[in-house]
CSV table of C-alpha atoms and ligand atoms in Angstrom, one decimal:
chain,number,residue,atom,x,y,z
A,1,MET,CA,-8.1,26.2,0.0
A,2,LYS,CA,-8.4,29.2,-2.1
A,3,THR,CA,-9.1,32.7,-0.3
A,4,LEU,CA,-9.6,36.1,-1.3
A,5,TYR,CA,-5.8,36.7,-1.3
A,6,ARG,CA,-4.6,33.4,-2.6
A,7,THR,CA,-5.4,31.0,-5.3
A,8,ASP,CA,-2.2,28.9,-4.6
A,9,TYR,CA,0.7,28.5,-2.2
A,10,VAL,CA,4.1,29.1,-3.6
A,11,GLY,CA,5.1,25.6,-3.1
A,12,ASP,CA,2.3,24.1,-5.0
A,13,ILE,CA,3.1,25.9,-8.0
A,14,THR,CA,4.7,23.6,-10.8
A,15,PRO,CA,6.2,24.2,-14.3
A,16,ASP,CA,3.2,22.6,-16.0
A,17,MET,CA,1.2,25.5,-14.8
A,18,ASP,CA,3.0,27.6,-17.4
A,19,GLY,CA,0.7,30.5,-18.7
A,20,GLN,CA,-1.8,30.1,-15.8
A,21,THR,CA,-2.9,33.3,-13.9
A,22,VAL,CA,-2.4,33.0,-10.0
A,23,VAL,CA,-2.7,34.8,-6.9
A,24,VAL,CA,0.1,34.4,-4.4
A,25,SER,CA,0.4,36.3,-1.0
A,26,GLY,CA,3.2,36.5,1.5
A,27,TRP,CA,6.4,38.5,2.3
A,28,VAL,CA,9.0,40.2,0.4
A,29,HIS,CA,12.1,38.1,1.3
A,30,GLU,CA,14.5,40.1,-1.0
A,31,ILE,CA,14.1,42.7,-3.5
A,32,ARG,CA,16.6,43.7,-6.3
A,33,ASN,CA,16.6,46.5,-8.7
A,34,ILE,CA,19.0,46.5,-11.6
A,35,GLY,CA,17.8,49.2,-14.0
A,36,LYS,CA,15.6,47.7,-16.4
A,37,ILE,CA,14.5,44.5,-14.2
A,38,VAL,CA,13.1,44.4,-10.9
A,39,PHE,CA,13.1,41.1,-8.8
A,40,ILE,CA,11.0,40.2,-5.9
A,41,LEU,CA,11.6,37.0,-4.0
A,42,LEU,CA,8.1,36.4,-2.4
A,43,ARG,CA,7.9,33.9,0.5
A,44,ASP,CA,5.0,32.3,2.0
A,45,ARG,CA,5.0,29.3,4.4
A,46,THR,CA,5.8,26.8,1.7
A,47,GLY,CA,8.7,28.4,-0.1
A,48,ILE,CA,10.1,31.2,-2.2
A,49,ILE,CA,9.0,32.3,-5.7
A,50,GLN,CA,10.6,35.0,-8.1
A,51,ILE,CA,8.5,37.9,-9.3
A,52,ILE,CA,10.0,39.6,-12.2
A,53,GLY,CA,9.3,43.0,-13.4
A,54,LYS,CA,11.1,43.8,-16.9
A,55,GLU,CA,10.7,47.0,-18.8
A,56,GLY,CA,8.5,46.5,-21.9
A,57,VAL,CA,7.1,43.2,-20.8
A,58,VAL,CA,5.5,44.7,-17.5
A,59,ASN,CA,3.4,47.7,-17.3
A,60,ASP,CA,5.5,50.6,-15.8
A,61,ASP,CA,3.1,51.3,-13.1
A,62,ILE,CA,3.4,47.8,-11.8
A,63,ILE,CA,7.2,48.1,-12.1
A,64,LYS,CA,7.2,51.4,-10.0
A,65,SER,CA,5.0,49.6,-7.3
A,66,MET,CA,7.8,46.8,-7.0
A,67,SER,CA,9.8,49.3,-4.5
A,68,MET,CA,8.6,48.4,-1.2
A,69,PRO,CA,10.9,47.5,1.7
A,70,LYS,CA,12.0,43.9,2.5
A,71,GLU,CA,9.3,42.0,4.7
A,72,SER,CA,6.3,44.2,3.5
A,73,VAL,CA,3.5,41.8,3.0
A,74,ILE,CA,2.1,41.8,-0.5
A,75,MET,CA,-0.4,40.2,-2.9
A,76,VAL,CA,0.5,39.5,-6.4
A,77,ARG,CA,-1.6,38.5,-9.3
A,78,GLY,CA,0.3,37.3,-12.3
A,79,VAL,CA,1.0,34.5,-15.0
A,80,ILE,CA,3.3,31.7,-14.3
A,81,LYS,CA,6.2,31.4,-16.8
A,82,LYS,CA,8.6,28.6,-17.3
A,83,ASN,CA,12.4,29.9,-16.8
A,84,GLN,CA,15.2,27.2,-16.6
A,85,GLU,CA,17.5,29.9,-15.1
A,86,SER,CA,15.2,30.7,-11.8
A,87,LYS,CA,15.8,28.2,-8.9
A,88,SER,CA,12.3,26.8,-9.0
A,89,GLY,CA,12.0,26.6,-12.8
A,90,PHE,CA,9.4,29.1,-13.1
A,91,GLU,CA,8.6,32.6,-12.1
A,92,ILE,CA,5.8,34.8,-12.0
A,93,ILE,CA,5.1,37.9,-14.5
A,94,PRO,CA,2.9,40.4,-12.2
A,95,LEU,CA,-0.2,41.9,-13.5
A,96,GLU,CA,-1.1,43.5,-10.2
A,97,ILE,CA,0.8,44.0,-6.9
A,98,THR,CA,-1.0,45.1,-3.7
A,99,ASN,CA,1.0,46.2,-0.5
A,100,LEU,CA,-1.4,45.0,1.9
A,101,ASN,CA,-0.1,46.7,4.9
A,102,PRO,CA,2.6,49.3,4.6
A,103,LEU,CA,5.6,48.7,7.0
A,104,GLU,CA,5.5,51.3,9.7
A,105,LEU,CA,8.6,49.8,11.7
A,106,MET,CA,12.0,48.6,10.9
A,107,MET,CA,12.7,44.9,11.1
A,108,PRO,CA,14.9,44.2,14.2
A,109,PHE,CA,17.1,41.8,12.3
A,110,GLU,CA,17.8,40.3,8.9
A,111,VAL,CA,15.0,37.5,8.5
A,112,THR,CA,17.3,36.0,5.5
A,113,GLY,CA,19.9,34.9,8.2
A,114,LYS,CA,22.6,36.9,6.1
A,115,VAL,CA,23.5,38.6,9.5
A,116,PRO,CA,23.1,36.2,12.5
A,117,ALA,CA,20.8,37.6,15.2
A,118,ASP,CA,21.2,37.1,18.8
A,119,ILE,CA,18.7,34.6,20.4
A,120,ASP,CA,17.4,37.3,22.9
A,121,VAL,CA,16.7,39.7,20.1
A,122,ARG,CA,15.0,36.9,18.0
A,123,LEU,CA,12.6,35.9,21.2
A,124,ASP,CA,11.9,39.5,21.7
A,125,ASN,CA,10.5,39.7,18.3
A,126,ARG,CA,9.1,36.1,17.8
A,127,HIS,CA,6.8,37.1,15.2
A,128,ILE,CA,9.5,37.9,12.9
A,129,ASP,CA,11.9,35.0,14.0
A,130,LEU,CA,9.0,32.7,12.9
A,131,ARG,CA,9.6,34.2,9.4
A,132,ARG,CA,12.7,32.2,9.4
A,133,LEU,CA,12.4,28.9,7.7
A,134,GLU,CA,14.6,27.4,10.5
A,135,THR,CA,12.3,28.5,13.2
A,136,THR,CA,9.2,27.1,11.6
A,137,SER,CA,11.1,23.9,11.0
A,138,ILE,CA,11.4,23.4,14.8
A,139,PHE,CA,7.7,23.9,15.2
A,140,LYS,CA,6.8,21.7,12.3
A,141,ILE,CA,8.9,19.0,14.0
A,142,GLN,CA,7.3,19.6,17.2
A,143,SER,CA,3.7,19.4,15.7
A,144,THR,CA,4.5,16.0,14.4
A,145,ILE,CA,6.0,14.8,17.8
A,146,LEU,CA,2.5,16.1,19.7
A,147,ASN,CA,0.6,14.1,16.7
A,148,SER,CA,2.6,11.2,16.9
A,149,PHE,CA,2.3,10.9,20.7
A,150,ARG,CA,-1.5,11.5,20.5
A,151,ASN,CA,-1.8,8.9,17.6
A,152,THR,CA,0.2,6.2,19.5
A,153,MET,CA,-1.6,6.5,22.8
A,154,LEU,CA,-5.0,6.4,20.9
A,155,LYS,CA,-3.8,3.4,19.1
A,156,GLU,CA,-2.9,1.5,22.5
A,157,LYS,CA,-6.6,2.5,23.7
A,158,PHE,CA,-5.5,5.3,25.9
A,159,THR,CA,-8.1,8.0,26.7
A,160,GLU,CA,-7.0,11.7,26.5
A,161,ILE,CA,-7.9,13.7,29.7
A,162,ARG,CA,-7.4,17.2,30.9
A,163,THR,CA,-6.0,18.0,34.3
A,164,PRO,CA,-6.3,21.2,36.4
A,165,SER,CA,-3.4,23.9,36.2
A,166,LEU,CA,-4.4,25.3,39.5
A,167,VAL,CA,-3.8,23.1,42.4
A,168,GLU,CA,-3.6,23.1,46.2
A,169,ALA,CA,-0.3,21.4,46.8
A,170,ALA,CA,3.0,20.4,45.3
A,171,THR,CA,3.4,17.0,43.2
A,172,GLU,CA,7.2,16.9,42.6
A,173,GLY,CA,8.5,18.2,45.9
A,174,GLY,CA,8.2,21.1,48.1
A,175,SER,CA,9.9,24.3,46.7
A,176,ASP,CA,9.5,24.9,43.1
A,177,LEU,CA,6.1,26.2,42.8
A,178,PHE,CA,4.4,29.4,41.7
A,179,GLU,CA,1.9,30.7,44.1
A,180,VAL,CA,-1.1,32.4,43.2
A,181,GLU,CA,-4.0,34.2,45.0
A,182,TYR,CA,-7.3,31.8,44.7
A,183,PHE,CA,-9.8,34.0,46.2
A,184,GLU,CA,-9.4,33.6,50.1
A,185,LYS,CA,-6.7,30.9,49.6
A,186,LYS,CA,-3.3,30.3,48.5
A,187,ALA,CA,-3.1,28.1,45.2
A,188,PHE,CA,-0.2,27.0,43.1
A,189,LEU,CA,0.3,26.6,39.4
A,190,ALA,CA,0.7,22.8,38.7
A,191,GLN,CA,4.0,21.1,38.5
A,192,SER,CA,2.9,18.0,36.8
A,193,PRO,CA,-0.7,16.3,36.3
A,194,GLN,CA,0.8,13.5,38.4
A,195,LEU,CA,-1.9,13.2,41.2
A,196,TYR,CA,-4.7,13.6,38.6
A,197,LYS,CA,-3.6,11.1,36.1
A,198,GLN,CA,-3.2,8.6,39.2
A,199,LEU,CA,-6.8,9.6,40.5
A,200,SER,CA,-8.1,8.7,36.8
A,201,ILE,CA,-6.6,5.2,37.0
A,202,ILE,CA,-8.1,4.6,40.7
A,203,GLY,CA,-11.2,5.7,38.8
A,204,GLY,CA,-11.0,2.7,36.4
A,205,MET,CA,-9.9,4.6,33.4
A,206,ASP,CA,-7.0,2.1,33.1
A,207,ARG,CA,-5.1,3.8,30.3
A,208,VAL,CA,-4.9,7.8,30.3
A,209,PHE,CA,-2.7,10.3,28.4
A,210,MET,CA,-2.6,14.0,28.5
A,211,ILE,CA,-0.5,16.9,26.9
A,212,VAL,CA,-0.6,19.6,29.4
A,213,PRO,CA,1.2,22.9,30.2
A,214,VAL,CA,3.1,22.7,33.5
A,215,PHE,CA,5.0,25.2,35.7
A,216,ARG,CA,8.4,24.9,37.4
A,217,ALA,CA,9.4,28.0,39.6
A,218,GLU,CA,13.1,26.6,39.3
A,219,LYS,CA,15.6,29.3,39.5
A,220,HIS,CA,18.0,27.6,37.0
A,221,ASN,CA,19.1,29.7,34.1
A,222,THR,CA,20.3,27.3,31.9
A,223,ILE,CA,20.0,26.1,28.2
A,224,TYR,CA,17.9,22.8,29.4
A,225,HIS,CA,15.4,24.6,31.7
A,226,LEU,CA,12.1,26.5,31.3
A,227,ASN,CA,9.7,27.7,33.7
A,228,GLU,CA,6.7,26.7,31.7
A,229,ILE,CA,7.0,23.6,29.7
A,230,THR,CA,4.7,21.1,28.1
A,231,GLN,CA,4.5,17.6,29.3
A,232,MET,CA,3.2,14.3,27.3
A,233,ASP,CA,2.2,12.1,30.1
A,234,ALA,CA,0.8,8.6,30.1
A,235,GLU,CA,-0.5,6.5,33.0
A,236,ILE,CA,-1.3,2.7,33.0
A,237,GLY,CA,-3.3,0.7,35.3
A,238,PHE,CA,-2.4,-2.9,36.5
A,239,ALA,CA,1.4,-2.2,35.6
A,240,ASP,CA,4.7,-1.9,37.0
A,241,HIS,CA,7.7,0.2,35.9
A,242,ASN,CA,9.0,-2.3,33.2
A,243,ASP,CA,5.6,-2.2,31.5
A,244,ALA,CA,5.8,1.7,31.4
A,245,ILE,CA,9.1,1.5,30.2
A,246,ARG,CA,8.1,-0.6,27.4
A,247,MET,CA,5.4,1.5,26.4
A,248,LEU,CA,7.6,4.6,26.4
A,249,LYS,CA,10.3,2.9,24.5
A,250,ASN,CA,7.5,2.2,21.6
A,251,THR,CA,6.3,5.7,21.8
A,252,VAL,CA,9.7,7.4,21.4
A,253,LYS,CA,10.6,5.0,18.5
A,254,ARG,CA,7.3,5.9,16.8
A,255,ILE,CA,7.9,9.7,17.2
A,256,PHE,CA,11.4,9.2,15.7
A,257,SER,CA,9.9,7.3,12.8
A,258,ASP,CA,7.2,9.7,12.2
A,259,VAL,CA,9.5,12.8,12.3
A,260,ALA,CA,11.9,11.2,9.9
A,261,THR,CA,8.9,10.4,7.7
A,262,ASN,CA,7.1,13.8,7.9
A,263,ASN,CA,9.9,16.2,8.3
A,264,ASN,CA,12.9,15.1,6.2
A,265,ALA,CA,13.3,18.7,4.9
A,266,ASP,CA,13.0,20.4,8.3
A,267,LEU,CA,15.5,17.8,9.6
A,268,LYS,CA,17.9,18.9,6.6
A,269,ARG,CA,17.4,22.4,7.2
A,270,LEU,CA,18.3,22.3,10.8
A,271,ASN,CA,21.2,19.9,10.2
A,272,SER,CA,19.8,17.1,12.2
A,273,ARG,CA,20.4,13.5,11.2
A,274,LEU,CA,17.8,11.5,13.0
A,275,LYS,CA,18.7,7.7,12.8
A,276,GLU,CA,17.1,4.6,14.0
A,277,GLU,CA,18.0,4.4,17.8
A,278,LYS,CA,18.5,1.2,19.8
A,279,ILE,CA,17.3,2.0,23.2
A,280,LYS,CA,19.2,0.1,26.1
A,281,GLU,CA,18.3,-0.3,29.6
A,282,ILE,CA,20.6,-0.3,32.5
A,283,THR,CA,20.1,0.1,36.3
A,284,TYR,CA,21.1,3.0,38.3
A,285,LYS,CA,23.8,0.9,40.1
A,286,LYS,CA,25.1,-0.1,36.8
A,287,ALA,CA,25.3,3.5,35.6
A,288,LEU,CA,27.4,4.3,38.8
A,289,SER,CA,29.9,1.7,38.0
A,290,ILE,CA,30.2,2.8,34.4
A,291,LEU,CA,30.5,6.4,35.6
A,292,ASN,CA,33.2,5.6,38.0
A,293,SER,CA,35.1,3.6,35.4
A,294,GLU,CA,34.9,6.4,33.2
A,295,GLY,CA,36.7,8.8,35.6
A,296,HIS,CA,33.6,10.4,37.5
A,297,GLU,CA,33.2,10.2,41.1
A,298,ILE,CA,29.8,9.5,42.0
A,299,GLU,CA,28.4,7.7,45.1
A,300,PHE,CA,24.9,5.8,45.6
A,301,GLY,CA,22.5,8.4,46.5
A,302,GLN,CA,23.7,11.1,44.2
A,303,ASP,CA,21.6,12.3,41.3
A,304,PHE,CA,23.1,12.4,37.7
A,305,SER,CA,24.6,15.7,36.6
A,306,ARG,CA,24.4,16.8,32.8
A,307,GLU,CA,27.9,15.3,32.5
A,308,HIS,CA,27.1,12.1,34.0
A,309,GLU,CA,24.1,11.7,31.4
A,310,GLU,CA,26.5,12.8,28.5
A,311,THR,CA,28.9,10.3,29.6
A,312,LEU,CA,26.1,7.4,29.9
A,313,CYS,CA,24.8,8.3,26.3
A,314,SER,CA,28.1,8.2,24.7
A,315,VAL,CA,29.2,4.9,26.6
A,316,VAL,CA,26.0,3.0,26.5
A,317,SER,CA,23.6,4.0,23.8
A,318,ASN,CA,22.5,7.6,22.4
A,319,VAL,CA,18.8,6.8,23.7
A,320,LEU,CA,19.2,5.1,27.1
A,321,ILE,CA,16.8,4.0,30.1
A,322,VAL,CA,18.2,4.1,33.6
A,323,LYS,CA,16.1,2.5,36.1
A,324,GLU,CA,15.9,1.8,39.9
A,325,PHE,CA,17.2,5.1,41.4
A,326,PRO,CA,17.5,5.5,45.2
A,327,SER,CA,14.3,6.5,46.8
A,328,SER,CA,15.8,9.4,48.3
A,329,VAL,CA,16.5,11.2,44.9
A,330,ARG,CA,13.0,10.5,43.5
A,331,ALA,CA,9.4,11.8,44.2
A,332,PHE,CA,7.4,10.6,47.1
A,333,TYR,CA,5.2,8.5,44.9
A,334,SER,CA,7.9,6.0,43.6
A,335,MET,CA,7.2,2.3,44.7
A,336,PRO,CA,10.2,0.9,46.5
A,337,ASN,CA,11.8,-2.0,44.6
A,338,GLU,CA,10.6,-5.4,46.4
A,339,LYS,CA,14.1,-7.1,46.1
A,340,ASP,CA,16.2,-4.1,46.9
A,341,LYS,CA,14.6,-1.8,49.4
A,342,GLN,CA,17.5,0.9,48.7
A,343,VAL,CA,16.1,1.7,45.3
A,344,CYS,CA,12.6,2.4,43.7
A,345,ASN,CA,10.8,1.2,40.6
A,346,SER,CA,11.5,4.6,38.9
A,347,PHE,CA,13.4,5.3,35.5
A,348,ASP,CA,14.7,8.2,33.3
A,349,MET,CA,15.0,8.2,29.5
A,350,LEU,CA,18.1,9.9,28.3
A,351,TYR,CA,18.6,11.2,24.7
A,352,ASN,CA,21.9,12.6,23.4
A,353,GLY,CA,23.1,13.4,26.9
A,354,LEU,CA,19.9,14.8,28.4
A,355,GLU,CA,17.0,13.6,30.5
A,356,ILE,CA,13.8,13.7,28.3
A,357,SER,CA,11.5,11.6,30.3
A,358,SER,CA,11.0,10.1,33.6
A,359,GLY,CA,8.6,7.7,35.2
A,360,ALA,CA,7.9,5.0,38.0
A,361,GLN,CA,5.7,2.5,39.2
A,362,ARG,CA,3.6,4.4,42.0
A,363,ILE,CA,3.1,3.6,45.5
A,364,HIS,CA,-0.7,2.3,45.9
A,365,ILE,CA,-0.6,1.0,49.4
A,366,PRO,CA,-2.0,3.9,51.5
A,367,SER,CA,0.3,3.5,54.7
A,368,MET,CA,3.4,3.2,52.6
A,369,LEU,CA,2.4,6.3,50.5
A,370,ILE,CA,1.9,8.2,54.0
A,371,GLN,CA,5.2,7.3,55.3
A,372,SER,CA,7.0,8.0,51.9
A,373,ILE,CA,5.4,11.7,51.8
A,374,LYS,CA,6.6,12.3,55.4
A,375,GLU,CA,10.1,11.1,54.5
A,376,HIS,CA,10.2,13.5,51.7
A,377,GLY,CA,9.4,16.2,54.1
A,378,LEU,CA,6.0,16.9,52.9
A,379,ASN,CA,2.8,17.0,55.2
A,380,PRO,CA,0.2,14.1,54.4
A,381,GLU,CA,-2.9,16.5,55.3
A,382,ASN,CA,-2.0,18.6,52.2
A,383,PHE,CA,-2.6,15.3,50.1
A,384,ASP,CA,-5.8,14.0,51.9
A,385,PHE,CA,-7.8,13.8,48.8
A,386,TYR,CA,-5.0,11.9,47.0
A,387,VAL,CA,-4.0,9.6,50.1
A,388,ASN,CA,-7.7,8.8,50.8
A,389,ALA,CA,-8.3,7.8,47.2
A,390,PHE,CA,-5.9,4.8,47.8
A,391,LYS,CA,-8.1,3.4,50.5
A,392,GLN,CA,-10.9,3.0,48.3
A,393,GLY,CA,-9.5,0.4,45.9
A,394,SER,CA,-6.4,1.5,44.0
A,395,PRO,CA,-4.8,-0.9,41.3
A,396,PRO,CA,-1.0,-1.2,41.0
A,397,HIS,CA,0.0,1.3,38.2
A,398,ALA,CA,2.7,2.8,36.6
A,399,GLY,CA,3.5,5.8,34.1
A,400,TRP,CA,5.8,8.6,32.8
A,401,SER,CA,6.1,12.0,31.4
A,402,LEU,CA,8.1,13.2,28.3
A,403,GLY,CA,9.2,16.8,28.2
A,404,LEU,CA,8.0,18.2,24.8
A,405,GLU,CA,10.7,21.0,24.5
A,406,ARG,CA,13.5,18.8,25.5
A,407,LEU,CA,12.6,16.0,23.1
A,408,THR,CA,12.0,18.6,20.4
A,409,MET,CA,15.4,20.2,21.1
A,410,LYS,CA,17.4,16.8,20.7
A,411,ILE,CA,15.4,15.8,17.5
A,412,ALA,CA,15.7,19.2,15.9
A,413,ASN,CA,19.4,19.5,17.0
A,414,VAL,CA,19.1,22.9,18.5
A,415,HIS,CA,21.6,24.2,21.4
A,416,ASN,CA,19.0,26.2,23.4
A,417,ILE,CA,15.6,24.8,24.7
A,418,ARG,CA,14.2,28.4,24.3
A,419,GLU,CA,14.3,27.8,20.6
A,420,CYS,CA,11.5,25.0,21.1
A,421,SER,CA,9.0,26.9,23.0
A,422,LEU,CA,7.0,29.4,20.9
A,423,PHE,CA,7.0,32.0,23.6
A,424,PRO,CA,9.3,30.7,26.2
A,425,ARG,CA,9.2,31.4,29.8
A,426,ASP,CA,12.5,31.6,31.6
A,427,ARG,CA,13.9,33.1,34.9
A,428,VAL,CA,13.7,36.6,33.0
A,429,ARG,CA,11.3,36.3,30.2
A,430,LEU,CA,7.6,36.9,30.7
A,431,LYS,CA,7.2,38.7,27.4
A,432,PRO,CA,6.0,38.5,24.5
B,1,LIG,P1,9.7,15.2,35.9
B,1,LIG,O1,9.9,16.3,36.7
B,1,LIG,O2,11.2,14.6,35.6
B,1,LIG,O3,8.8,14.0,36.0
B,1,LIG,O4,9.3,15.8,34.5
B,1,LIG,C1,9.3,15.1,33.4
B,1,LIG,C2,10.0,15.5,32.1
B,1,LIG,O5,9.7,16.9,31.8
B,1,LIG,C3,10.9,17.5,31.4
B,1,LIG,N1,11.2,18.8,32.4
B,1,LIG,C4,11.6,19.9,32.0
B,1,LIG,N2,12.0,20.4,30.8
B,1,LIG,C5,12.5,21.7,30.7
B,1,LIG,N3,12.6,22.5,31.8
B,1,LIG,C6,12.2,22.1,33.0
B,1,LIG,N4,12.4,22.9,34.1
B,1,LIG,C7,11.8,20.7,33.2
B,1,LIG,N5,11.1,20.2,34.2
B,1,LIG,C8,10.8,18.8,33.7
B,1,LIG,C9,11.9,16.6,31.3
B,1,LIG,C10,11.5,15.6,32.3
B,1,LIG,O6,12.2,14.4,32.1
B,1,LIG,N6,5.3,13.4,37.4
B,1,LIG,C11,6.8,13.0,36.9
B,1,LIG,C12,6.6,12.1,35.6
B,1,LIG,C13,6.0,10.7,36.1
B,1,LIG,O7,6.7,10.2,37.1
B,1,LIG,O8,5.1,10.5,35.4
B,1,LIG,C14,7.5,14.3,36.4
B,1,LIG,O9,6.9,15.4,36.2
B,1,LIG,O10,12.1,16.0,30.0
């Protein structure tokens, strides 16, 4: 779309437009003055183009105007000219250059990446960090993940719903909640849309999905944890955990394939090799025996550490489902397994050594649910709206949640989860 400031994006200009006048706008990526010639590399979201001001060819006033600092935001009207020596095969001879907003502050770091910047400096200045092509590549991949998830769900006849962020009680366990004042009461920021997606199933919606921000007051300060994340959740009526696992596997495969198709250049830029993945499935008990035979000492009832997850992915498969965990390490709503009462119908998906998703068949029998809430150290009275709903005709159901930032992190091959949240919230970061 043409605007006042642009007829074409840099990436849409082709050598066969030789001789045409265009208007391009963006940032000064590089600027070089070698006496009789001034070069500006102008960058917009699609790429970089060379603007060349040569004495005798271009008016002196225009050449004089080509002296702004790097990262100035400029508009250039000029003529496209073929040039085999320039990277793109053409350049722009300027007719007019406008500095749209002269810089008043120095750049905190080199956008070109010539001098690597510390992640905290980059995150403190995220608006500048986004000018790095590597950073935008991460968010282009994330955009594909979100769209792919949504399209897959819609294709499978799921309905998209919204769930509240202000809630009265915990959903994933008692402690990791942010408390807020809610008029005369105490409220919390939602840790997950769990109870609400289940209520939608009891309401007969049968297949629902949601993409929602959730808040975890975990004090971890690791490269895998954030305090505000985006969850991509699904819930399926008249289903057990194996049905939910099948849907999760299909969804993740679809996401891999859509990113491979749409984000080839981004993956290359990030040095990520996304390959077709076989997703294997093992039980928690089988995982224990693998881990013990690989030299870890782990007993029934223990949850996996990051090292355990890494070993399982390298020994079994890069993308892996582990299912039927002990009830004691899972949330209160997980359905006990009919054949083996020690475990419940729960599962995790691990990808390249990290948990990216978890899910379960839910307890839909009210008395069983009350008992489980108590066994998990919670008060059933805090869940009255939820527990009572199961007394009014609840079908068996199951579902899962995929962590958007963790999935992005693994697909984009980045080391720190903070890179995958536009404005991350961690133990110390509330700004910008
Ligand atoms: P769980 O608590 O395992 O399950 O969360 C689901 C997924 O969300 C991501 N995740 C996180 N990512 C980064 N930082 C965190 N602090 C963090 N916490 C969670 C992970 C994780 O696999 N209600 C259940 C899901 C369900 O059963 O449907 C739940 O929230 O990728």
